[in-house]
Amino acid sequence: MAPTAPKLTLKPGTAWSDAWRRCLAAAPEAFREDRVLNLWNGAWQADGHPLPATTPVDGTPIAGPPRLDSGTARAAVRAALDQHRAWRDAPLPERRARISAALDALADHRDLLALLLVWEIGKPWRLARADVDRAVDGVRWYADGIEPMLAGRTPLDGPVSNIASWNYPMSVLVHAMLVQALAGNAVIAKTPTDGGLACLTLACALIHREGIPVTLVSGSGGELSEALVRSPEIGCVSFVGGRDTGARVATAVADLGKRHILEQEGLNAWGIWEYSDWDALGRHIRKTFDYGKQRCTAYPRFVVQRSLFDAFLATYLPAVRSVRIGHPLAVASPDDPPPELDFGPLINAAKAKELTDQVAEAIDRGAVPLHRGDLADGLFLPGQDTSAYVPPVTLLNPPTGSPLHHAEPFGPVDSIVLVDTEAELLAAMNASNGALVASLSCDDEEAAGRLATEIRAFKIGLGKPRSRGDRDELFGGFGASWRGAFVGGELLVRAVTQGPEGERPPGNFPDYHLMPE
C-alpha cells in the first residue's frame, strides 16, 4: 500500500491576519483595522469607498481598494504638482540620500512585503521575495550611477503618473516610481484593480516617511483616467497593462502630445527550427511556467517544425509534468519552509474560469489537448477553496479564431503550432502584431540570425529565453505591444527627464525607427 500523504497545514505566523497585524504595527499611519488609506497631498487620507476583496490563494477576505471619485483624484494630481515643484529643486545628493533610506526600509520589511504579495496576488514565496529584491537591488543600481545619466538633464514639468498591472507591484511599479523620483520627479501611482493594495500601501508608507513625494490612490480606470492621464499637470504617463486599456491611454496621450511609456501585452513565441540540442531546451521549459506565465515576458506559444515534433514532445512533456502548483504557504510540518512551487493561483477565480472556458472552446473547435494537469496533484490545505487555480494545459494547433491562437493567455496554457516552412514559422511567431520577447532554437547560427530579423519581438533570444531587464539593458516592444519611450538603464532616466531642446527619447513612435539593441 502506498504511504499516505501528510496532511498539509498553513505555515504558522503566515496567515492573512498575521500579515495585517504586522502592517498595522509597521505603518499605523497608512492602515486601519478595517481598511487602508489613500496617500495624497503629503498625507494619508481616510477617503474613498473601500470595496470587499478576497485572496486568490484560498478565498480569505482581505483589504479592498478605497476607490476615489474623479474629483478627488483631480485634487490629488494638483497637489502632486505642488510637491513636484519643490522636489525637482532638491539637490541630487539629497534625493539620493532619501531614496537610499527608503530602500533600506524596504529591505528591512522584505519578508512582510513578500508575504503580502503571496496573499494578494498568489505569488509563491520564492518569487514574492525575488520581486521585492529586484525592486531594491535595481533602484540601488540607479542610485549608485545616477550622475552621468542626469548630466545635462532636468526633471519634467509635472509629476509622472503610473498605471500598472497587478503582477509585479514591487519590481516593476515601485522600482519605476523610485527611479522617477531619483530623477527629480514627484510620482503618482494608481493601485492595480486586481491586487497588490496592501503591499503597495506599506511600500509607499516607508517611502513617504523619507520625504519622497509619492501619491498612491485607488479607483477604477474609467473613473480616474481623466485625472491620471489627461490632467495638464501630468508630465508623463507610464502604463503597463492590456492592449484594450492601453489603446485608450495611447489615444489620450497622442491627442495631448504628452510624454508616455506604454507597455502592452503580446504573444511571446519560441520557435523550433532545424534543431537538435534537446537537453538545452528542456532546461528552460519548466522555468517558463514561473508564476503561472502571469508575466509580460512569459512564453505561451511554441512554434515547432513538423518533422521535429516527436523529439520536441519527448523533451516538453516531462518538463511540463514536473511543474508544481498549490497553496504557497501549505506545509507538512510547522518547521518546514514554504513549498518550492512553480506557481499558485491565478489572480482571481474569474480569470481561472475565463481561461478554462477558452481551453474548452478551443478543444471543441479542433485543438488537440496534449497535456492537462490535475489539481489533485497540487499541494492544498484540506477543504480549501481552489477556484482560482488552473493546472498546466497544452494545446496543439488551437483554431485561428480562438484567443489562444493570437492573444496572450496570461495563465499556464501553452499552445503549440506545427509548421513546415520558414514563412509559416515566422507567421505563427508574429501572430499578435508585435511582442516584447521571443526566442528561436536553431542549430545553424547564420539561419537563426537571418530568421530573427523577421520576428516582430523587441528582444530575441537564440536558444534561450529573454527577460525584461531593468538595469543596463534597453527594453521596449514592436507593433501593438508598446507605445512611446523605451526604458532600461540610462533610457529609463531619459524617458522621465528633459534634455536638449527638441529631443525625444528613442521609442516606438509612429514616425521613429526602432533603435537596435
Coordinates of C-alpha atoms in Angstrom, one line a residue:
M1 CA 0.0 0.0 0.0
A2 CA 1.3 3.4 -0.9
P3 CA 2.1 5.7 2.0
T4 CA -0.5 8.3 2.9
A5 CA 0.5 11.8 2.0
P6 CA 0.9 14.1 5.1
K7 CA -1.9 16.4 5.9
L8 CA -0.9 19.9 5.0
T9 CA -1.4 23.0 7.2
L10 CA -0.8 26.7 6.9
K11 CA 2.7 27.7 8.0
P12 CA 2.4 29.3 11.4
G13 CA 2.7 33.0 11.5
T14 CA 1.8 33.5 7.8
A15 CA -2.0 33.8 7.9
W16 CA -3.5 37.0 6.4
S17 CA -4.5 38.1 9.9
D18 CA -0.8 37.8 10.9
A19 CA 0.3 39.9 7.9
W20 CA -2.4 42.5 8.6
R21 CA -1.4 42.8 12.2
R22 CA 2.2 43.3 11.2
C23 CA 1.1 46.1 8.7
L24 CA -0.7 47.9 11.5
A25 CA 2.4 47.8 13.6
A26 CA 4.8 48.8 10.8
A27 CA 2.8 51.6 9.3
P28 CA -0.1 52.7 11.5
E29 CA -0.4 55.9 9.6
A30 CA -1.5 54.1 6.4
F31 CA -3.5 51.1 7.8
R32 CA -6.7 50.9 9.9
E33 CA -8.2 47.9 11.5
D34 CA -10.7 47.5 8.6
R35 CA -9.1 49.3 5.6
V36 CA -6.1 51.0 4.0
L37 CA -5.9 54.7 3.3
N38 CA -5.1 56.7 0.2
L39 CA -1.9 58.9 0.1
W40 CA -2.1 62.3 -1.4
N41 CA -1.3 65.9 -0.7
G42 CA 1.5 64.6 1.6
A43 CA -0.8 62.8 4.0
W44 CA -2.8 59.6 4.4
Q45 CA -6.4 60.2 3.7
A46 CA -9.4 58.2 5.0
D47 CA -11.4 58.9 1.9
G48 CA -12.7 56.7 -0.9
H49 CA -15.1 53.9 -0.8
P50 CA -13.4 50.6 0.3
L51 CA -14.6 47.6 -1.8
P52 CA -14.7 44.0 -0.5
A53 CA -11.9 41.7 -1.7
T54 CA -10.7 38.1 -1.3
T55 CA -7.3 36.5 -1.8
P56 CA -6.9 34.2 -4.8
V57 CA -5.0 31.8 -2.6
D58 CA -7.9 30.4 -0.7
G59 CA -10.8 32.9 -0.7
T60 CA -10.0 34.6 2.6
P61 CA -11.4 38.1 2.8
I62 CA -8.6 40.7 2.5
A63 CA -8.4 44.5 2.3
G64 CA -10.1 46.0 -0.8
P65 CA -9.2 49.2 -2.6
P66 CA -10.6 52.5 -1.2
R67 CA -11.8 53.9 -4.5
L68 CA -11.8 57.6 -5.1
D69 CA -14.1 59.6 -7.3
S70 CA -12.8 61.6 -10.2
G71 CA -13.0 65.0 -8.4
T72 CA -10.8 63.8 -5.5
A73 CA -8.3 62.3 -8.0
R74 CA -8.1 65.7 -9.7
A75 CA -7.3 67.3 -6.3
A76 CA -4.6 64.7 -5.7
V77 CA -3.0 65.4 -9.1
R78 CA -3.0 69.2 -8.4
A79 CA -1.4 68.6 -5.0
A80 CA 1.3 66.3 -6.6
L81 CA 2.2 69.2 -8.9
D82 CA 3.0 71.4 -5.9
Q83 CA 5.1 68.6 -4.5
H84 CA 6.9 68.2 -7.8
R85 CA 7.9 71.8 -8.0
A86 CA 9.5 71.6 -4.6
W87 CA 11.2 68.2 -5.2
R88 CA 12.7 69.0 -8.6
D89 CA 14.8 71.7 -7.0
A90 CA 16.2 69.4 -4.2
P91 CA 19.9 68.7 -4.8
L92 CA 20.7 65.3 -6.2
P93 CA 22.7 64.3 -3.1
E94 CA 19.6 64.9 -1.0
R95 CA 17.3 63.0 -3.4
R96 CA 19.8 60.1 -3.5
A97 CA 20.1 60.0 0.3
R98 CA 16.3 59.9 0.8
I99 CA 15.9 57.2 -1.9
S100 CA 18.7 55.2 -0.2
A101 CA 17.0 55.5 3.2
A102 CA 13.7 54.3 1.6
L103 CA 15.5 51.3 0.1
D104 CA 16.9 50.4 3.4
A105 CA 13.5 50.5 4.9
L106 CA 12.0 48.3 2.2
A107 CA 14.8 45.8 2.7
D108 CA 14.1 45.7 6.4
H109 CA 10.5 44.8 5.7
R110 CA 11.3 42.4 2.9
D111 CA 9.5 39.4 4.3
L112 CA 6.4 41.3 5.2
L113 CA 6.2 42.8 1.7
A114 CA 6.7 39.3 0.2
L115 CA 4.0 37.8 2.4
L116 CA 1.5 40.4 1.3
L117 CA 2.3 39.5 -2.3
V118 CA 1.6 35.9 -1.6
W119 CA -1.8 36.6 -0.2
E120 CA -2.8 39.5 -2.5
I121 CA -1.7 38.1 -5.9
G122 CA -0.8 34.5 -5.2
K123 CA 2.9 34.5 -5.7
P124 CA 4.9 31.6 -4.4
W125 CA 7.2 32.6 -1.6
R126 CA 10.4 32.3 -3.6
L127 CA 9.1 34.6 -6.4
A128 CA 7.5 37.0 -3.9
R129 CA 10.8 37.6 -2.2
A130 CA 12.5 37.9 -5.6
D131 CA 10.0 40.6 -6.6
V132 CA 11.0 42.7 -3.5
D133 CA 14.7 42.1 -4.0
R134 CA 14.6 43.1 -7.7
A135 CA 13.0 46.4 -6.8
V136 CA 15.5 47.2 -4.1
D137 CA 18.6 46.0 -5.9
G138 CA 17.5 47.6 -9.2
V139 CA 17.0 51.0 -7.7
R140 CA 20.3 50.8 -5.8
W141 CA 22.0 50.3 -9.2
Y142 CA 20.5 53.6 -10.4
A143 CA 21.3 55.4 -7.2
D144 CA 25.0 54.4 -7.4
G145 CA 25.4 55.5 -11.0
I146 CA 22.8 58.3 -11.5
E147 CA 25.2 61.3 -12.0
P148 CA 26.2 60.6 -15.6
M149 CA 22.6 59.6 -16.5
L150 CA 21.4 63.0 -15.4
A151 CA 24.2 65.1 -16.9
G152 CA 22.7 68.0 -18.8
R153 CA 19.1 66.8 -18.0
T154 CA 16.4 68.3 -15.8
P155 CA 13.2 66.8 -14.3
L156 CA 9.9 67.1 -16.2
D157 CA 7.5 70.0 -15.8
G158 CA 5.0 67.8 -13.9
P159 CA 4.8 64.5 -12.0
V160 CA 4.9 61.1 -13.5
S161 CA 1.6 59.1 -13.4
N162 CA 1.9 55.4 -13.1
I163 CA -0.8 52.9 -14.0
A164 CA 0.5 49.3 -13.8
S165 CA -0.8 45.8 -13.8
W166 CA -1.0 43.7 -10.7
N167 CA 1.6 41.1 -11.3
Y168 CA 4.8 42.9 -10.3
P169 CA 3.9 45.6 -7.7
M170 CA 7.5 45.9 -6.4
S171 CA 10.0 45.1 -9.2
V172 CA 8.0 47.0 -11.9
L173 CA 5.8 49.6 -10.2
V174 CA 7.8 50.6 -7.1
H175 CA 11.0 50.3 -9.0
A176 CA 9.8 52.7 -11.7
M177 CA 8.4 55.1 -9.1
L178 CA 11.7 55.3 -7.2
V179 CA 13.8 55.9 -10.3
Q180 CA 11.4 58.6 -11.4
A181 CA 11.8 60.3 -8.0
L182 CA 15.5 59.9 -8.1
A183 CA 15.5 61.8 -11.4
G184 CA 13.7 64.7 -9.7
N185 CA 10.0 64.0 -10.3
A186 CA 7.1 63.6 -7.9
V187 CA 5.3 60.3 -8.6
I188 CA 1.7 59.3 -8.7
A189 CA 0.5 55.6 -8.8
K190 CA -2.9 54.0 -9.0
T191 CA -3.2 50.7 -7.1
P192 CA -3.9 47.9 -9.6
T193 CA -7.6 46.9 -9.6
D194 CA -6.9 43.2 -9.1
G195 CA -4.3 43.0 -6.4
G196 CA -1.3 44.4 -4.5
L197 CA -3.0 47.0 -2.5
A198 CA -1.6 46.3 0.9
C199 CA 1.9 45.7 -0.4
L200 CA 2.0 49.0 -2.3
T201 CA 0.5 50.8 0.7
L202 CA 3.2 49.5 3.0
A203 CA 5.9 50.3 0.4
C204 CA 4.6 53.8 -0.1
A205 CA 4.4 54.4 3.7
L206 CA 8.1 53.6 4.0
I207 CA 9.0 55.7 1.0
H208 CA 6.8 58.7 2.2
R209 CA 8.4 58.7 5.6
E210 CA 11.7 59.6 3.9
G211 CA 10.2 62.8 2.5
I212 CA 9.9 61.5 -1.1
P213 CA 6.8 63.0 -2.9
V214 CA 4.7 59.9 -3.7
T215 CA 0.9 59.8 -4.2
L216 CA -1.0 56.5 -4.1
V217 CA -4.7 56.3 -4.9
S218 CA -7.3 53.7 -5.7
G219 CA -10.1 53.7 -8.2
S220 CA -11.5 52.4 -11.4
G221 CA -9.6 53.2 -14.6
G222 CA -12.7 54.7 -16.1
E223 CA -13.2 57.0 -13.2
L224 CA -9.6 58.1 -12.6
S225 CA -8.2 58.2 -16.2
E226 CA -9.3 61.7 -16.8
A227 CA -7.2 62.8 -13.8
L228 CA -4.3 60.4 -14.1
V229 CA -3.8 60.5 -17.9
R230 CA -5.4 63.7 -19.2
S231 CA -4.7 66.3 -16.5
P232 CA -2.5 69.1 -17.8
E233 CA -0.3 68.8 -14.6
I234 CA 0.9 65.3 -15.6
G235 CA 4.4 65.4 -17.1
C236 CA 4.5 61.8 -18.3
V237 CA 2.2 58.7 -18.3
S238 CA 3.7 55.3 -17.6
F239 CA 1.3 52.4 -18.3
V240 CA 1.7 48.6 -18.0
G241 CA -1.3 46.5 -18.9
G242 CA -3.5 45.1 -21.7
R243 CA -4.0 46.3 -25.2
D244 CA -7.6 47.4 -24.9
T245 CA -6.9 49.8 -22.0
G246 CA -3.5 50.7 -23.4
A247 CA -5.1 51.7 -26.7
R248 CA -7.4 54.2 -24.9
V249 CA -4.4 55.6 -23.0
A250 CA -2.4 55.9 -26.2
T251 CA -5.2 57.8 -27.9
A252 CA -5.4 60.2 -25.0
V253 CA -1.6 60.9 -24.7
A254 CA -1.4 61.3 -28.5
D255 CA -4.1 63.9 -28.5
L256 CA -2.4 65.8 -25.8
G257 CA 1.2 65.4 -27.0
K258 CA 2.1 64.1 -23.6
R259 CA 5.2 62.1 -22.9
H260 CA 4.4 58.4 -22.4
I261 CA 5.7 54.9 -21.8
L262 CA 3.0 52.3 -22.6
E263 CA 3.9 48.6 -22.2
Q264 CA 1.2 46.3 -23.5
E265 CA 0.6 42.6 -24.0
G266 CA 1.9 40.5 -26.8
L267 CA 2.0 36.7 -27.6
N268 CA 5.7 35.9 -27.0
A269 CA 6.7 32.8 -29.0
W270 CA 9.5 30.3 -29.0
G271 CA 10.4 28.9 -32.4
I272 CA 12.0 25.4 -33.0
W273 CA 13.6 25.0 -36.5
E274 CA 16.3 22.6 -37.7
Y275 CA 17.3 22.0 -34.1
S276 CA 18.8 19.1 -32.1
D277 CA 20.1 20.2 -28.7
W278 CA 17.0 19.0 -26.7
D279 CA 18.7 18.8 -23.4
A280 CA 19.4 22.5 -23.5
L281 CA 15.8 23.3 -24.4
G282 CA 14.5 21.0 -21.7
R283 CA 16.3 23.0 -19.0
H284 CA 14.3 26.1 -20.0
I285 CA 10.8 24.7 -20.4
R286 CA 9.8 24.2 -16.8
K287 CA 11.1 27.7 -15.9
T288 CA 8.7 29.2 -18.5
F289 CA 5.9 28.3 -16.0
D290 CA 7.2 30.5 -13.2
Y291 CA 4.2 32.4 -11.7
G292 CA 1.8 30.6 -14.0
K293 CA 3.0 32.6 -17.0
Q294 CA 1.4 35.7 -15.5
R295 CA 4.1 38.0 -16.7
C296 CA 4.9 40.1 -19.7
T297 CA 7.9 38.0 -20.8
A298 CA 6.3 34.6 -20.5
Y299 CA 6.4 32.1 -23.4
P300 CA 2.9 30.6 -24.0
R301 CA 3.5 29.8 -27.7
F302 CA 5.8 27.2 -29.2
V303 CA 6.1 27.1 -33.0
V304 CA 7.7 23.8 -34.0
Q305 CA 8.9 22.4 -37.3
R306 CA 6.6 19.4 -38.0
S307 CA 9.5 17.0 -38.6
L308 CA 10.8 17.7 -35.1
F309 CA 7.5 17.4 -33.3
D310 CA 8.2 13.9 -31.8
A311 CA 11.6 15.0 -30.4
F312 CA 10.1 18.2 -29.1
L313 CA 7.3 16.4 -27.3
A314 CA 9.8 13.9 -25.7
T315 CA 11.5 17.0 -24.2
Y316 CA 8.5 19.2 -23.5
L317 CA 6.1 16.7 -21.8
P318 CA 8.4 15.5 -18.9
A319 CA 9.2 19.2 -18.2
V320 CA 5.5 20.3 -18.0
R321 CA 4.6 17.2 -16.0
S322 CA 7.2 18.2 -13.4
V323 CA 5.6 21.6 -12.7
R324 CA 4.4 22.0 -9.1
I325 CA 1.4 24.1 -8.1
G326 CA -0.6 24.7 -4.9
H327 CA -1.1 26.9 -1.9
P328 CA 2.0 29.0 -1.5
L329 CA 2.1 28.6 2.3
A330 CA 1.0 25.0 2.8
V331 CA 3.4 22.8 4.8
A332 CA 3.5 19.3 6.1
S333 CA 5.3 20.4 9.4
P334 CA 5.3 23.8 11.1
D335 CA 9.0 23.9 10.9
D336 CA 9.1 23.4 7.1
P337 CA 9.8 26.3 4.8
P338 CA 7.1 27.4 2.3
P339 CA 6.9 24.9 -0.6
E340 CA 9.0 25.3 -3.7
L341 CA 6.3 25.9 -6.2
D342 CA 6.3 27.0 -9.8
F343 CA 3.0 28.8 -9.3
G344 CA 0.0 29.2 -7.1
P345 CA -3.4 30.6 -8.1
L346 CA -4.2 32.9 -11.0
I347 CA -5.1 36.4 -10.0
N348 CA -8.8 35.5 -9.3
A349 CA -11.4 32.9 -9.9
A350 CA -12.9 34.9 -12.7
K351 CA -9.7 34.7 -14.7
A352 CA -9.4 31.0 -13.9
K353 CA -12.9 30.4 -15.3
E354 CA -12.2 32.6 -18.4
L355 CA -9.1 30.6 -19.2
T356 CA -10.7 27.2 -18.6
D357 CA -13.6 28.2 -20.8
Q358 CA -11.2 29.3 -23.6
V359 CA -9.4 25.9 -23.4
A360 CA -12.7 24.0 -23.6
E361 CA -13.9 26.1 -26.5
A362 CA -10.6 25.6 -28.4
I363 CA -10.8 21.8 -27.9
D364 CA -14.4 21.8 -29.1
R365 CA -13.3 23.6 -32.3
G366 CA -10.5 21.2 -33.1
A367 CA -7.5 21.9 -30.8
V368 CA -5.8 18.7 -29.6
P369 CA -5.1 18.5 -25.8
L370 CA -1.5 17.2 -25.4
H371 CA -1.4 17.7 -21.6
R372 CA -3.9 18.6 -19.0
G373 CA -2.7 18.8 -15.4
D374 CA -4.9 17.9 -12.4
L375 CA -5.4 19.9 -9.3
A376 CA -5.4 16.6 -7.3
D377 CA -1.6 16.6 -7.8
G378 CA -1.2 20.0 -6.2
L379 CA -0.4 21.0 -2.6
F380 CA -3.5 22.2 -1.0
L381 CA -4.9 22.6 2.5
P382 CA -7.8 20.2 3.4
G383 CA -11.1 21.7 2.0
Q384 CA -9.6 24.9 0.8
D385 CA -11.1 27.0 -2.0
T386 CA -9.3 26.2 -5.2
S387 CA -11.5 28.2 -7.6
A388 CA -8.6 30.5 -8.7
Y389 CA -6.2 27.6 -9.6
V390 CA -5.6 26.2 -13.1
P391 CA -3.2 23.4 -13.7
P392 CA -0.9 23.5 -16.8
V393 CA -2.6 22.8 -20.1
T394 CA -1.0 22.3 -23.5
L395 CA -3.0 22.5 -26.8
L396 CA -1.9 21.6 -30.3
N397 CA -3.0 23.9 -33.1
P398 CA -5.8 26.0 -31.4
P399 CA -8.2 27.3 -34.1
T400 CA -7.3 30.6 -35.6
G401 CA -10.5 32.2 -34.2
S402 CA -9.6 31.3 -30.6
P403 CA -8.0 33.9 -28.3
L404 CA -5.4 31.2 -27.5
H405 CA -4.2 31.4 -31.1
H406 CA -3.5 35.1 -31.3
A407 CA -3.5 36.6 -27.8
E408 CA -1.5 36.3 -24.6
P409 CA -3.4 33.9 -22.2
F410 CA -1.7 35.3 -19.1
G411 CA -2.0 31.9 -17.5
P412 CA -0.5 28.4 -17.6
V413 CA -1.8 27.5 -21.0
D414 CA 0.6 26.7 -23.8
S415 CA -0.2 26.4 -27.5
I416 CA 1.9 24.5 -30.0
V417 CA 1.7 25.3 -33.7
L418 CA 3.3 23.0 -36.3
V419 CA 4.9 24.5 -39.4
D420 CA 6.6 23.2 -42.5
T421 CA 8.3 26.3 -44.0
E422 CA 10.2 29.3 -42.7
A423 CA 7.4 31.5 -43.9
E424 CA 4.9 29.6 -41.8
L425 CA 7.3 29.7 -38.8
L426 CA 7.5 33.5 -39.0
A427 CA 3.8 34.0 -39.5
A428 CA 3.0 31.8 -36.4
M429 CA 5.5 33.6 -34.3
N430 CA 4.2 37.0 -35.4
A431 CA 0.5 36.2 -34.8
S432 CA -0.1 39.0 -32.3
N433 CA 1.3 42.0 -34.3
G434 CA 4.2 42.6 -32.0
A435 CA 5.6 41.1 -28.9
L436 CA 8.1 42.1 -26.2
V437 CA 10.3 39.0 -26.4
A438 CA 10.8 35.9 -28.5
S439 CA 13.2 33.0 -28.7
L440 CA 14.5 30.8 -31.6
S441 CA 16.2 27.5 -31.2
C442 CA 18.1 26.6 -34.4
D443 CA 21.4 24.8 -34.8
D444 CA 22.6 26.9 -37.7
E445 CA 23.6 30.3 -36.2
E446 CA 23.5 32.0 -39.6
A447 CA 20.0 30.8 -40.3
A448 CA 18.9 31.8 -36.8
G449 CA 20.3 35.3 -37.2
R450 CA 18.5 35.7 -40.6
L451 CA 15.2 34.5 -39.2
A452 CA 15.5 36.6 -36.1
T453 CA 15.4 39.8 -38.2
E454 CA 11.9 38.9 -39.3
I455 CA 10.5 38.2 -35.9
R456 CA 8.4 41.1 -34.6
A457 CA 9.6 41.0 -31.0
F458 CA 11.8 43.6 -29.3
K459 CA 14.2 41.1 -27.7
I460 CA 15.1 37.8 -29.3
G461 CA 17.0 35.0 -27.5
L462 CA 18.8 32.5 -29.6
G463 CA 18.4 29.2 -27.8
K464 CA 17.5 30.9 -24.5
P465 CA 14.7 33.0 -23.1
R466 CA 14.8 36.8 -22.8
S467 CA 13.7 38.9 -19.8
R468 CA 12.5 42.4 -19.3
G469 CA 15.8 43.8 -17.9
D470 CA 15.7 46.7 -15.6
R471 CA 19.2 48.0 -15.4
D472 CA 21.7 48.4 -18.2
E473 CA 19.6 46.8 -20.9
L474 CA 17.2 48.5 -23.3
F475 CA 13.6 47.3 -23.2
G476 CA 10.6 48.1 -25.4
G477 CA 8.3 46.4 -27.9
F478 CA 7.3 46.1 -31.5
G479 CA 3.9 46.9 -33.0
A480 CA 0.9 46.9 -30.7
S481 CA 3.0 45.6 -27.7
W482 CA 4.5 49.1 -27.0
R483 CA 3.9 52.8 -27.4
G484 CA 6.2 55.6 -26.6
A485 CA 9.6 55.8 -25.0
F486 CA 11.8 52.8 -24.4
V487 CA 13.2 52.2 -20.9
G488 CA 16.1 50.4 -19.3
G489 CA 19.3 51.8 -17.9
E490 CA 20.0 55.3 -19.0
L491 CA 16.9 55.3 -21.2
L492 CA 14.6 54.9 -18.2
V493 CA 16.1 58.1 -16.8
R494 CA 15.9 59.9 -20.2
A495 CA 12.2 58.9 -20.5
V496 CA 11.3 60.9 -17.4
T497 CA 13.7 63.9 -17.8
Q498 CA 14.2 66.7 -20.2
G499 CA 17.3 67.0 -22.3
P500 CA 18.3 69.3 -25.1
E501 CA 15.5 71.3 -26.8
G502 CA 13.6 69.2 -29.3
E503 CA 15.0 65.9 -28.0
R504 CA 12.7 62.9 -28.0
P505 CA 13.8 59.7 -26.3
P506 CA 14.2 56.6 -28.5
G507 CA 11.0 54.6 -28.7
N508 CA 8.1 53.1 -30.6
F509 CA 6.6 56.3 -32.1
P510 CA 4.7 56.5 -35.4
D511 CA 7.5 58.4 -37.1
Y512 CA 10.5 57.0 -35.3
H513 CA 12.6 54.0 -36.4
L514 CA 13.2 51.4 -33.7
M515 CA 16.6 51.7 -32.1
P516 CA 18.6 48.4 -32.4
E517 CA 19.8 46.7 -29.2

